[in-house]
Coordinates of C-alpha atoms in Angstrom, one line a residue:
Chain A
X24 CA 89.0 77.0 135.7
X25 CA 85.4 76.6 136.9
X26 CA 83.4 79.8 137.2
X27 CA 80.3 79.9 139.4
X28 CA 77.2 79.8 137.2
X29 CA 75.1 82.9 137.6
X30 CA 72.1 82.3 135.4
X31 CA 70.3 85.5 136.1
X32 CA 73.5 87.5 135.2
X33 CA 73.7 85.6 131.9
X34 CA 70.1 86.2 131.1
X35 CA 70.5 89.9 131.8
X36 CA 73.5 89.9 129.5
X37 CA 71.6 88.3 126.7
X38 CA 68.9 90.8 127.0
X39 CA 71.4 93.7 126.8
X40 CA 73.2 92.1 123.8
X41 CA 69.9 91.6 122.0
X42 CA 69.0 95.3 122.5
X43 CA 72.4 96.2 121.0
X44 CA 71.8 93.9 118.1
X45 CA 68.4 95.4 117.3
X46 CA 69.7 98.9 117.7
X47 CA 72.8 98.3 115.5
X48 CA 70.8 96.8 112.6
X49 CA 68.1 99.5 112.9
X50 CA 70.7 102.4 112.9
X51 CA 72.7 100.8 110.1
X52 CA 69.4 100.1 108.3
X53 CA 71.1 96.9 107.2
X54 CA 72.3 93.6 108.8
X55 CA 71.1 90.2 110.0
X56 CA 68.8 90.2 113.0
X57 CA 67.2 86.8 113.1
X58 CA 70.3 84.6 113.3
X59 CA 72.1 87.1 115.6
X60 CA 69.2 87.1 118.1
X61 CA 68.9 83.3 118.0
X62 CA 72.6 82.7 118.6
X63 CA 72.9 85.3 121.3
X64 CA 72.6 82.8 124.2
X65 CA 75.4 80.6 122.8
X66 CA 77.7 83.5 122.3
X67 CA 76.9 85.0 125.7
X68 CA 77.5 81.6 127.4
X69 CA 80.9 81.4 125.6
X70 CA 82.2 84.9 126.3
X71 CA 80.8 85.4 129.9
X72 CA 81.1 81.9 131.3
X73 CA 83.0 79.3 129.2
X74 CA 86.0 80.9 127.4
X75 CA 89.3 82.1 128.7
X76 CA 89.9 85.5 127.1
X77 CA 91.2 88.9 128.0
X78 CA 90.1 92.1 126.2
X79 CA 93.1 93.9 127.5
X80 CA 95.3 91.4 125.7
X81 CA 93.5 90.2 122.6
X82 CA 96.6 88.4 121.3
X83 CA 97.1 86.4 124.6
X84 CA 98.5 83.1 123.2
X85 CA 96.6 80.8 125.6
X86 CA 93.2 82.4 125.0
X87 CA 90.3 80.4 123.7
X88 CA 89.3 81.4 120.2
X89 CA 85.8 82.0 118.8
X90 CA 85.2 81.9 115.1
X91 CA 81.9 83.2 113.7
X92 CA 81.6 80.9 110.7
X93 CA 78.1 82.2 110.0
X94 CA 79.7 85.5 109.3
X95 CA 76.6 87.4 108.6
X96 CA 75.7 87.4 112.3
X97 CA 78.2 90.1 113.1
X98 CA 75.7 92.1 115.2
X99 CA 75.9 89.5 118.0
X100 CA 79.7 89.2 118.1
X101 CA 80.3 93.0 117.8
X102 CA 77.8 93.6 120.6
X103 CA 79.6 91.1 122.8
X104 CA 83.1 92.3 122.0
X105 CA 82.1 95.9 122.7
X106 CA 80.5 94.9 126.0
X107 CA 83.7 93.0 126.9
X108 CA 85.7 96.2 126.1
X109 CA 87.5 94.9 123.1
X110 CA 86.6 98.3 121.5
X111 CA 84.4 101.2 122.5
X112 CA 80.6 100.7 122.6
X113 CA 80.2 103.9 120.5
X114 CA 81.8 102.0 117.6
X115 CA 78.7 100.0 117.3
X116 CA 77.0 103.1 115.8
X117 CA 79.4 102.8 112.8
X118 CA 78.3 99.3 111.9
X119 CA 78.3 98.8 108.1
X120 CA 79.3 102.5 107.5
X121 CA 82.2 103.6 105.4
X122 CA 85.4 103.8 107.4
X123 CA 84.2 101.6 110.2
X124 CA 86.2 98.7 111.5
X125 CA 82.8 96.9 112.0
X126 CA 82.3 95.5 108.5
X127 CA 79.1 93.7 107.5
X128 CA 81.1 90.4 107.8
X129 CA 84.0 89.8 110.2
X130 CA 87.3 91.2 109.1
X131 CA 90.1 90.0 111.4
X132 CA 92.8 92.6 110.6
X133 CA 90.6 95.5 111.6
X134 CA 88.5 94.4 114.6
X135 CA 90.0 93.6 118.0
X136 CA 88.8 90.3 119.2
X137 CA 87.8 89.0 115.8
X138 CA 89.9 85.9 115.2
X139 CA 89.2 85.1 111.5
X140 CA 87.7 86.8 108.5
X141 CA 84.6 85.0 107.4
X142 CA 81.6 85.8 105.3
X143 CA 81.2 83.5 102.4
X144 CA 79.8 80.4 104.1
X145 CA 82.1 77.5 105.0
X146 CA 85.3 79.5 105.3
X147 CA 85.1 79.9 109.0
X148 CA 85.0 76.3 110.0
X149 CA 87.9 75.5 107.7
X150 CA 90.0 78.4 109.0
X151 CA 89.1 77.3 112.5
X152 CA 90.3 73.8 112.0
X153 CA 93.5 75.1 110.4
X154 CA 94.0 77.2 113.6
X155 CA 93.2 74.3 115.8
X156 CA 95.8 72.2 113.9
X157 CA 98.4 74.8 114.6
X158 CA 97.6 74.5 118.3
X159 CA 97.8 70.7 118.2
X160 CA 101.2 70.9 116.4
X161 CA 102.5 73.2 119.2
X162 CA 100.8 71.1 121.9
X163 CA 98.8 74.1 123.2
X164 CA 95.7 73.5 125.3
X165 CA 93.2 76.2 124.4
X166 CA 90.0 75.6 122.5
X167 CA 88.5 76.7 119.2
X168 CA 84.8 77.5 119.4
X169 CA 83.2 77.7 115.9
X170 CA 79.7 78.7 115.3
X171 CA 78.1 77.5 112.0
X172 CA 74.7 78.3 110.7
X173 CA 72.5 75.4 109.7
X174 CA 72.0 76.8 106.2
X175 CA 75.8 77.2 106.1
X176 CA 76.5 73.5 106.4
X177 CA 74.9 72.9 103.0
X178 CA 78.3 74.1 101.7
X179 CA 80.6 71.3 100.6
X180 CA 83.6 73.0 102.2
X181 CA 82.1 72.4 105.6
X182 CA 82.2 68.7 105.1
X183 CA 85.8 69.0 103.8
X184 CA 86.6 70.7 107.1
X185 CA 84.7 67.9 108.9
X186 CA 86.9 65.2 107.4
X187 CA 90.0 67.2 108.0
X188 CA 89.3 67.7 111.8
X189 CA 88.6 64.0 112.1
X190 CA 91.9 63.1 110.3
X191 CA 94.0 65.3 112.6
X192 CA 91.9 64.3 115.8
X193 CA 91.2 67.9 116.6
X194 CA 89.6 67.5 120.0
X195 CA 90.4 71.2 120.6
X196 CA 87.6 72.0 118.2
X197 CA 84.1 72.5 119.8
X198 CA 81.7 73.6 117.1
X199 CA 78.1 74.5 117.1
X200 CA 75.4 74.3 114.4
X201 CA 72.9 77.0 115.1
X202 CA 69.9 74.8 114.3
X203 CA 67.1 77.2 113.7
X204 CA 65.7 75.5 110.6
X205 CA 65.5 78.7 108.7
X206 CA 67.7 80.1 106.0
X207 CA 67.3 83.0 103.6
X208 CA 64.8 81.3 101.3
X209 CA 62.8 79.5 104.0
X210 CA 62.8 76.3 105.9
X211 CA 66.1 74.4 105.7
X212 CA 64.3 71.1 105.2
X213 CA 62.5 72.5 102.1
X214 CA 65.4 74.5 100.7
X215 CA 67.9 71.7 101.1
X216 CA 67.2 69.0 103.7
X217 CA 69.8 68.5 106.4
X218 CA 68.2 65.9 108.5
X219 CA 69.1 63.5 109.9
X220 CA 71.9 65.8 111.1
X221 CA 73.4 64.0 114.1
X222 CA 74.3 60.8 112.2
X223 CA 75.8 62.9 109.4
X224 CA 78.3 64.4 111.8
X225 CA 78.9 61.2 113.6
X226 CA 79.7 59.4 110.4
X227 CA 82.3 62.0 109.8
X228 CA 84.0 61.0 113.0
X229 CA 82.7 63.8 115.2
X230 CA 81.4 63.6 118.8
X231 CA 77.9 65.0 118.5
X232 CA 75.6 66.5 121.2
X233 CA 72.1 67.8 120.7
X234 CA 70.8 70.6 123.0
X235 CA 68.5 73.6 123.3
X236 CA 70.8 76.4 122.3
X237 CA 68.7 79.0 124.0
X238 CA 69.2 77.3 127.4
X239 CA 72.4 78.4 129.2
X240 CA 72.8 75.3 131.4
X241 CA 72.5 73.0 128.4
X242 CA 75.1 75.0 126.4
X243 CA 77.5 75.0 129.3
X244 CA 77.1 71.4 130.2
X245 CA 77.5 70.4 126.5
X246 CA 80.8 72.2 126.3
X247 CA 81.9 70.5 129.5
X248 CA 81.1 67.2 128.0
X249 CA 82.8 68.1 124.7
X250 CA 86.0 68.9 126.6
X251 CA 86.0 65.4 128.1
X252 CA 86.1 63.8 124.6
X253 CA 89.6 63.0 123.6
X254 CA 90.8 62.4 120.0
X255 CA 87.6 63.7 118.3
X256 CA 86.3 67.1 117.5
X257 CA 82.8 67.9 118.9
X258 CA 79.8 69.2 117.2
X259 CA 77.0 70.7 119.4
X260 CA 73.7 70.8 117.4
X261 CA 72.0 73.6 119.2
X262 CA 68.3 74.0 118.5
X263 CA 67.6 77.7 118.6
X264 CA 64.8 80.0 117.8
X265 CA 65.7 82.4 115.0
X266 CA 64.8 86.0 116.1
X267 CA 64.7 84.9 119.8
X268 CA 63.5 87.5 122.3
X269 CA 61.4 89.6 119.9
X270 CA 58.0 88.0 119.5
X271 CA 57.2 89.1 116.0
X272 CA 60.7 88.1 114.7
X273 CA 60.7 84.6 116.2
X274 CA 60.8 81.7 113.7
X275 CA 60.2 84.1 110.8
X276 CA 62.6 83.6 107.8
X277 CA 61.7 87.1 106.6
X278 CA 63.8 88.6 109.5
X279 CA 67.0 86.9 108.2
X280 CA 68.4 90.0 106.6
X281 CA 65.8 92.7 106.9
X282 CA 66.3 95.8 109.1
X283 CA 63.4 96.9 111.3
X284 CA 61.3 100.0 110.6
X285 CA 61.1 102.6 113.3
X286 CA 57.9 101.2 115.0
X287 CA 59.2 97.7 114.8
X288 CA 62.5 98.8 116.3
X289 CA 60.7 100.5 119.2
X290 CA 58.4 97.6 119.8
X291 CA 61.4 95.2 119.8
X292 CA 63.3 97.3 122.3
X293 CA 60.2 97.6 124.5
X294 CA 59.7 93.8 124.5
X295 CA 63.4 93.2 125.3
X296 CA 63.2 95.8 128.1
X297 CA 60.0 94.2 129.5
X298 CA 61.6 90.8 129.1
X299 CA 58.4 89.4 127.4
Chain B
X23 CA 120.5 72.5 76.3
X24 CA 119.7 71.4 79.9
X25 CA 116.0 70.8 80.8
X26 CA 114.6 70.9 84.3
X27 CA 111.2 71.2 85.9
X28 CA 110.1 74.5 87.5
X29 CA 108.1 72.4 90.1
X30 CA 111.4 70.9 91.2
X31 CA 112.7 74.4 91.8
X32 CA 109.7 75.0 94.0
X33 CA 110.3 71.9 96.2
X34 CA 114.1 72.4 96.3
X35 CA 113.4 76.0 97.4
X36 CA 111.1 74.7 100.2
X37 CA 113.7 72.2 101.4
X38 CA 116.3 74.9 101.6
X39 CA 114.0 77.3 103.4
X40 CA 112.7 74.7 105.9
X41 CA 116.2 74.5 107.5
X42 CA 116.1 78.1 108.6
X43 CA 112.4 78.8 109.0
X44 CA 110.8 76.4 111.6
X45 CA 107.3 77.9 111.0
X46 CA 107.3 76.8 107.3
X47 CA 104.8 74.1 106.7
X48 CA 103.6 72.5 103.4
X49 CA 100.1 71.5 102.5
X50 CA 99.0 69.5 99.5
X51 CA 95.7 68.3 98.1
X52 CA 96.4 64.7 97.0
X53 CA 98.8 65.7 94.2
X54 CA 102.0 65.6 96.3
X55 CA 103.8 63.3 93.8
X56 CA 102.9 65.7 91.0
X57 CA 103.6 69.0 92.7
X58 CA 106.8 67.3 94.1
X59 CA 105.9 68.3 97.7
X60 CA 106.2 64.5 98.4
X61 CA 109.9 65.2 98.5
X62 CA 109.4 67.7 101.3
X63 CA 107.1 65.2 103.1
X64 CA 109.9 62.6 103.0
X65 CA 112.3 64.9 104.8
X66 CA 109.8 66.8 107.1
X67 CA 106.8 64.5 107.6
X68 CA 105.7 66.4 110.7
X69 CA 105.6 69.7 108.7
X70 CA 103.6 68.3 105.9
X71 CA 99.7 68.1 105.8
X72 CA 97.9 66.3 103.1
X73 CA 94.4 67.7 102.8
X74 CA 93.2 65.1 100.4
X75 CA 91.1 66.3 97.4
X76 CA 90.0 69.4 99.2
X77 CA 91.5 72.5 97.6
X78 CA 88.9 74.8 99.1
X79 CA 89.5 73.5 102.7
X80 CA 93.2 73.5 102.1
X81 CA 93.4 77.3 101.4
X82 CA 91.2 78.2 104.4
X83 CA 93.2 75.8 106.6
X84 CA 96.4 77.5 105.3
X85 CA 94.8 80.8 106.4
X86 CA 94.2 79.4 109.9
X87 CA 97.8 78.2 110.1
X88 CA 99.0 81.7 109.1
X89 CA 96.7 83.3 111.7
X90 CA 98.5 81.2 114.3
X91 CA 102.0 82.3 113.1
X92 CA 102.9 79.5 110.7
X93 CA 104.2 80.0 107.1
X94 CA 102.1 77.7 105.0
X95 CA 102.8 76.8 101.4
X96 CA 99.6 75.3 99.9
X97 CA 100.3 73.3 96.8
X98 CA 98.0 72.0 94.1
X99 CA 97.5 72.4 90.3
X100 CA 96.9 76.0 89.2
X101 CA 93.5 75.3 87.8
X102 CA 92.3 74.0 91.1
X103 CA 94.0 76.7 93.2
X104 CA 92.4 79.5 91.3
X105 CA 89.1 78.2 89.8
X106 CA 88.0 75.5 92.3
X107 CA 89.3 77.5 95.4
X108 CA 89.0 81.0 94.0
X109 CA 86.6 82.1 96.8
X110 CA 89.0 80.8 99.5
X111 CA 92.0 82.5 97.8
X112 CA 90.1 85.7 97.7
X113 CA 88.2 85.8 101.1
X114 CA 90.4 83.6 103.3
X115 CA 93.8 84.6 102.0
X116 CA 93.9 87.8 100.0
X117 CA 91.3 89.9 101.8
X118 CA 92.8 89.6 105.3
X119 CA 96.3 89.7 103.6
X120 CA 97.5 86.6 105.4
X121 CA 101.0 85.2 105.0
X122 CA 99.9 82.3 102.8
X123 CA 101.9 81.1 99.8
X124 CA 100.1 79.2 97.1
X125 CA 102.4 77.0 95.1
X126 CA 100.5 76.2 91.8
X127 CA 102.0 73.6 89.5
X128 CA 100.9 72.3 86.1
X129 CA 100.1 75.8 84.9
X130 CA 99.8 76.8 81.3
X131 CA 99.0 74.6 78.3
X132 CA 102.1 72.4 78.5
X133 CA 100.5 69.9 80.9
X134 CA 100.4 67.2 78.3
X135 CA 97.7 64.6 77.9
X136 CA 95.3 65.8 80.6
X137 CA 93.5 68.2 78.3
X138 CA 91.7 71.5 78.8
X139 CA 90.1 70.7 82.2
X140 CA 93.6 70.7 83.7
X141 CA 95.3 73.4 81.7
X142 CA 95.5 76.5 83.7
X143 CA 95.4 79.4 81.3
X144 CA 93.3 81.9 83.4
X145 CA 95.1 81.6 86.7
X146 CA 97.3 84.7 86.3
X147 CA 94.2 86.8 85.5
X148 CA 92.3 85.5 88.5
X149 CA 95.2 85.8 91.0
X150 CA 96.3 89.2 89.9
X151 CA 92.7 90.6 90.1
X152 CA 92.6 90.1 93.9
X153 CA 93.9 93.0 95.9
X154 CA 96.9 92.2 98.1
X155 CA 98.0 89.3 95.9
X156 CA 101.5 89.1 94.5
X157 CA 101.9 86.9 91.4
X158 CA 105.2 85.3 90.6
X159 CA 105.8 83.4 87.3
X160 CA 109.3 82.0 87.1
X161 CA 111.0 81.1 83.8
X162 CA 113.1 78.1 84.7
X163 CA 114.1 75.8 87.5
X164 CA 116.6 78.2 89.1
X165 CA 114.2 81.1 88.9
X166 CA 111.5 79.0 90.4
X167 CA 113.7 78.3 93.4
X168 CA 114.5 82.1 93.6
X169 CA 110.8 82.9 93.6
X170 CA 110.0 80.4 96.3
X171 CA 112.7 81.8 98.5
X172 CA 111.7 85.4 97.9
X173 CA 108.0 84.5 98.6
X174 CA 108.9 83.1 101.9
X175 CA 110.8 86.2 102.9
X176 CA 108.0 88.5 101.7
X177 CA 105.1 89.1 104.2
X178 CA 101.7 88.6 102.5
X179 CA 99.9 86.4 100.1
X180 CA 101.8 85.2 97.0
X181 CA 100.6 83.1 94.1
X182 CA 103.5 81.1 92.6
X183 CA 103.1 79.7 89.2
X184 CA 105.0 76.6 88.0
X185 CA 104.7 74.2 85.1
X186 CA 104.7 70.5 84.8
X187 CA 107.3 69.7 82.1
X188 CA 111.1 70.0 82.0
X189 CA 111.9 73.4 80.4
X190 CA 115.2 74.8 79.2
X191 CA 117.5 76.2 81.8
X192 CA 118.1 79.8 80.8
X193 CA 121.4 81.2 82.1
X194 CA 120.3 84.8 81.4
X195 CA 117.6 84.4 84.1
X196 CA 119.9 83.6 86.9
X197 CA 120.8 87.1 88.0
X198 CA 119.5 88.7 91.2
X199 CA 115.7 88.2 91.8
X200 CA 113.6 90.8 93.4
X201 CA 109.8 90.8 93.7
X202 CA 108.5 93.5 91.4
X203 CA 111.6 93.9 89.3
X204 CA 112.0 92.9 85.7
X205 CA 115.1 91.2 84.4
X206 CA 116.8 92.7 81.3
X207 CA 117.9 89.8 79.1
X208 CA 119.0 91.7 76.0
X209 CA 119.3 95.3 75.0
X210 CA 117.7 96.7 71.8
X211 CA 115.8 99.7 70.6
X212 CA 113.4 98.7 67.8
X213 CA 110.9 96.7 69.7
X214 CA 110.6 95.1 73.1
X215 CA 109.7 91.5 73.8
X216 CA 108.3 91.1 77.3
X217 CA 108.1 87.6 78.6
X218 CA 106.9 85.8 81.7
X219 CA 107.3 82.2 82.8
X220 CA 108.8 79.6 80.4
X221 CA 108.3 82.0 77.5
X222 CA 111.6 83.7 78.4
X223 CA 113.5 81.1 76.4
X224 CA 111.3 81.6 73.3
X225 CA 111.7 85.4 73.6
X226 CA 115.5 85.1 73.5
X227 CA 115.4 82.7 70.5
X228 CA 113.0 85.1 68.7
X229 CA 115.3 88.0 69.4
X230 CA 118.2 86.1 67.8
X231 CA 116.1 85.4 64.7
X232 CA 115.1 89.0 64.5
X233 CA 118.7 90.1 64.8
X234 CA 119.5 88.1 61.7
X235 CA 116.8 90.1 59.9
X236 CA 118.3 93.3 61.1
X237 CA 115.9 94.1 63.9
X238 CA 117.4 94.9 67.2
X239 CA 114.9 93.7 69.8
X240 CA 115.1 94.3 73.5
X241 CA 114.1 91.3 75.7
X242 CA 112.7 91.9 79.2
X243 CA 111.6 89.0 81.4
X244 CA 108.9 89.6 84.1
X245 CA 108.9 86.9 86.7
X246 CA 106.7 89.2 88.8
X247 CA 103.4 89.9 87.0
X248 CA 102.0 91.7 90.1
X249 CA 103.2 94.2 91.2
X250 CA 104.3 94.8 87.6
X251 CA 107.6 96.7 87.0
X252 CA 106.0 99.9 85.6
X253 CA 109.4 101.6 85.1
X254 CA 110.7 98.8 82.8
X255 CA 107.5 99.0 80.7
X256 CA 107.5 102.7 80.5
X257 CA 111.1 102.8 79.4
X258 CA 110.4 100.1 76.8
X259 CA 107.4 101.9 75.5
X260 CA 109.1 105.3 75.3
X261 CA 112.3 104.0 73.8
X262 CA 111.2 101.2 71.5
X263 CA 107.6 102.2 70.7
X264 CA 106.6 98.6 70.0
X265 CA 106.0 95.8 72.6
X266 CA 105.2 92.2 72.2
X267 CA 104.1 90.3 75.4
X268 CA 104.5 86.6 75.6
X269 CA 102.9 84.3 78.1
X270 CA 101.8 80.7 78.4
X271 CA 98.4 81.9 79.4
X272 CA 95.2 83.4 77.9
X273 CA 95.8 86.8 76.3
X274 CA 92.9 87.9 78.5
X275 CA 93.9 89.2 81.9
X276 CA 97.5 88.1 82.0
X277 CA 100.9 89.7 81.4
X278 CA 99.7 91.3 78.1
X279 CA 96.9 93.2 79.6
X280 CA 99.0 94.2 82.6
X281 CA 101.6 95.7 80.3
X282 CA 99.0 97.3 78.0
X283 CA 97.4 98.8 81.1
X284 CA 100.6 100.6 81.9
X285 CA 101.4 101.8 78.4
X286 CA 97.9 103.0 77.8
X287 CA 98.1 105.3 80.7
X288 CA 101.6 106.5 80.5
X289 CA 103.1 106.1 77.0
X290 CA 100.7 104.7 74.5
X291 CA 102.2 102.3 71.9
X292 CA 101.4 99.2 70.1
X293 CA 101.3 96.1 72.4
X294 CA 100.8 92.8 70.6
X295 CA 99.9 89.8 72.8
X296 CA 101.3 86.4 72.1
X297 CA 99.4 83.9 74.3
X298 CA 96.5 81.5 74.2
X299 CA 93.9 83.3 72.1
X300 CA 90.8 83.0 74.3
X301 CA 90.2 79.3 73.5
X302 CA 90.4 76.2 75.7
X303 CA 93.3 73.8 75.0
X304 CA 93.2 70.0 74.4
X305 CA 95.1 66.8 75.0
X306 CA 98.5 66.4 73.4
X307 CA 102.2 66.4 73.9
X308 CA 103.3 69.6 75.4
X309 CA 105.6 70.4 72.5
X310 CA 102.7 69.8 70.1
X311 CA 100.4 72.1 72.1
X312 CA 103.0 74.9 72.4
X313 CA 103.3 74.8 68.6
X314 CA 99.5 74.5 67.9
X315 CA 98.5 77.3 70.3
X316 CA 101.1 79.7 69.0
X317 CA 103.5 79.9 71.9
X318 CA 106.8 79.6 70.1
X319 CA 109.7 81.9 69.0
X320 CA 108.3 81.7 65.5
X321 CA 105.0 83.2 66.7
X322 CA 106.9 86.1 68.4
X323 CA 108.9 86.7 65.2
X324 CA 105.7 86.8 63.2
X325 CA 104.2 89.3 65.7
X326 CA 107.4 91.4 65.4
X327 CA 107.2 91.5 61.6
X328 CA 103.6 92.6 61.8
X329 CA 104.5 95.2 64.4
X330 CA 107.4 96.5 62.2
X331 CA 105.0 97.1 59.4
X332 CA 102.7 99.2 61.5
X333 CA 103.5 102.9 61.4
X334 CA 104.3 104.5 64.8

């Protein structure tokens, strides 16, 4: 199924989602802004252009699945799922509050549209390849889109999953590394160097693409190319700007897990409204 | 006395289940010959996935398979399942309450020459501390098979604990098995011996010795450590006032503390714990180790004598 690409609609959607993200984290006074804002364009491209999914039927067997392996970036997936009507938008106000189905990290049994519980890093990609194996065994044709953080892939479990996906030729796995070079304690190449990243994944038997993850056309064409690759899982190394869309949050590690103060929140919303 | 391996009970249970449950699949982490799941692979190669030496990935993969409607049994040694892959057991399996079964073999101290690194004496404590987790510890081959079959029919995460060696087949254990229910092996009113796993046999031998000394001991076997059979414990505590727990596991966090937790709240009484006394094991023949670490009928009898001297 090829949808007509409407770039201005996707851009508008990203702006709306980013406002929800900032608002959720501000009102919860807790949550992860930087990574959520940086990954927004990837998640928007997936849910509004690439993936087959149906909010009215979240358990539809043939749906494409999205797994947020960098589980701390719940604001972006919750904002998107609410916007797609998986649950009411008002629920976003309950993010990280007692009794809410919107836990700090994704909890599949409670939240419609969440496919896997993740949180401690490395779990999501492993769970995702396990799900993809199930689809292979049953000869089903949908895809598994897995979003990993670049800090996350320092976890050994990620490379276990990488070997496993290669062994079982899981070409229904299309994963992303959200390559923003920043993790909690600073620059990834200082905290624990990852480069050269492309040959690492290639040597694990993956089909690897490198793109600008804040460019919709690149995200979409990379996924199309990944779908053509048979017998290998694909990894899209997507260069993104952490904090994208809010000038004072961009490329600042300090915005990894810090909520904005009132004036910062207002300034961020204004920038997003103005489309600066 | 006939001796059989509990891990064989596991794989024979799996083979029996596979015939009627097409969703059942088995995973292993490069110890299939040791866990005996290689025998499952020989019959159902397309339903067997060897994850290599990747216990962490294996448990999360199992979670993924369960999310898509399969019934995965993930198999490895107990020490790897709980310690190496503890996070995955907690966050991938227990927290979302997925229908994943963890078949852990080589548990306890009777693993022979491999030594302390491979002796799983904390696994019951770890597994039972996770919400949603059911913990089954069968006493012999037949009960291992019963547990495996019951686990498959139960919806939710289950930790199944098996040993390595051949252990005595205990006829008394072969009655109906139900998750959460103790098995009453022998009546008695002066004290109660509560066993789990392969210690059932030692408990019965100890009761015979005590009978000769004029002490009428009750013997209860608990193949389910979680959820614990509270009623059986409360009756034992109220009626016999003295309890000895016996497990091939650390005295910290296992059966003993589960039992003491119930008595302390409902019917306080003395609970003496026979088990590994907060020390690591070592290499040796299993029989030598069971003797050295105090996991024999004689140790239960000594505990009973001590208990009978204490005023209640």
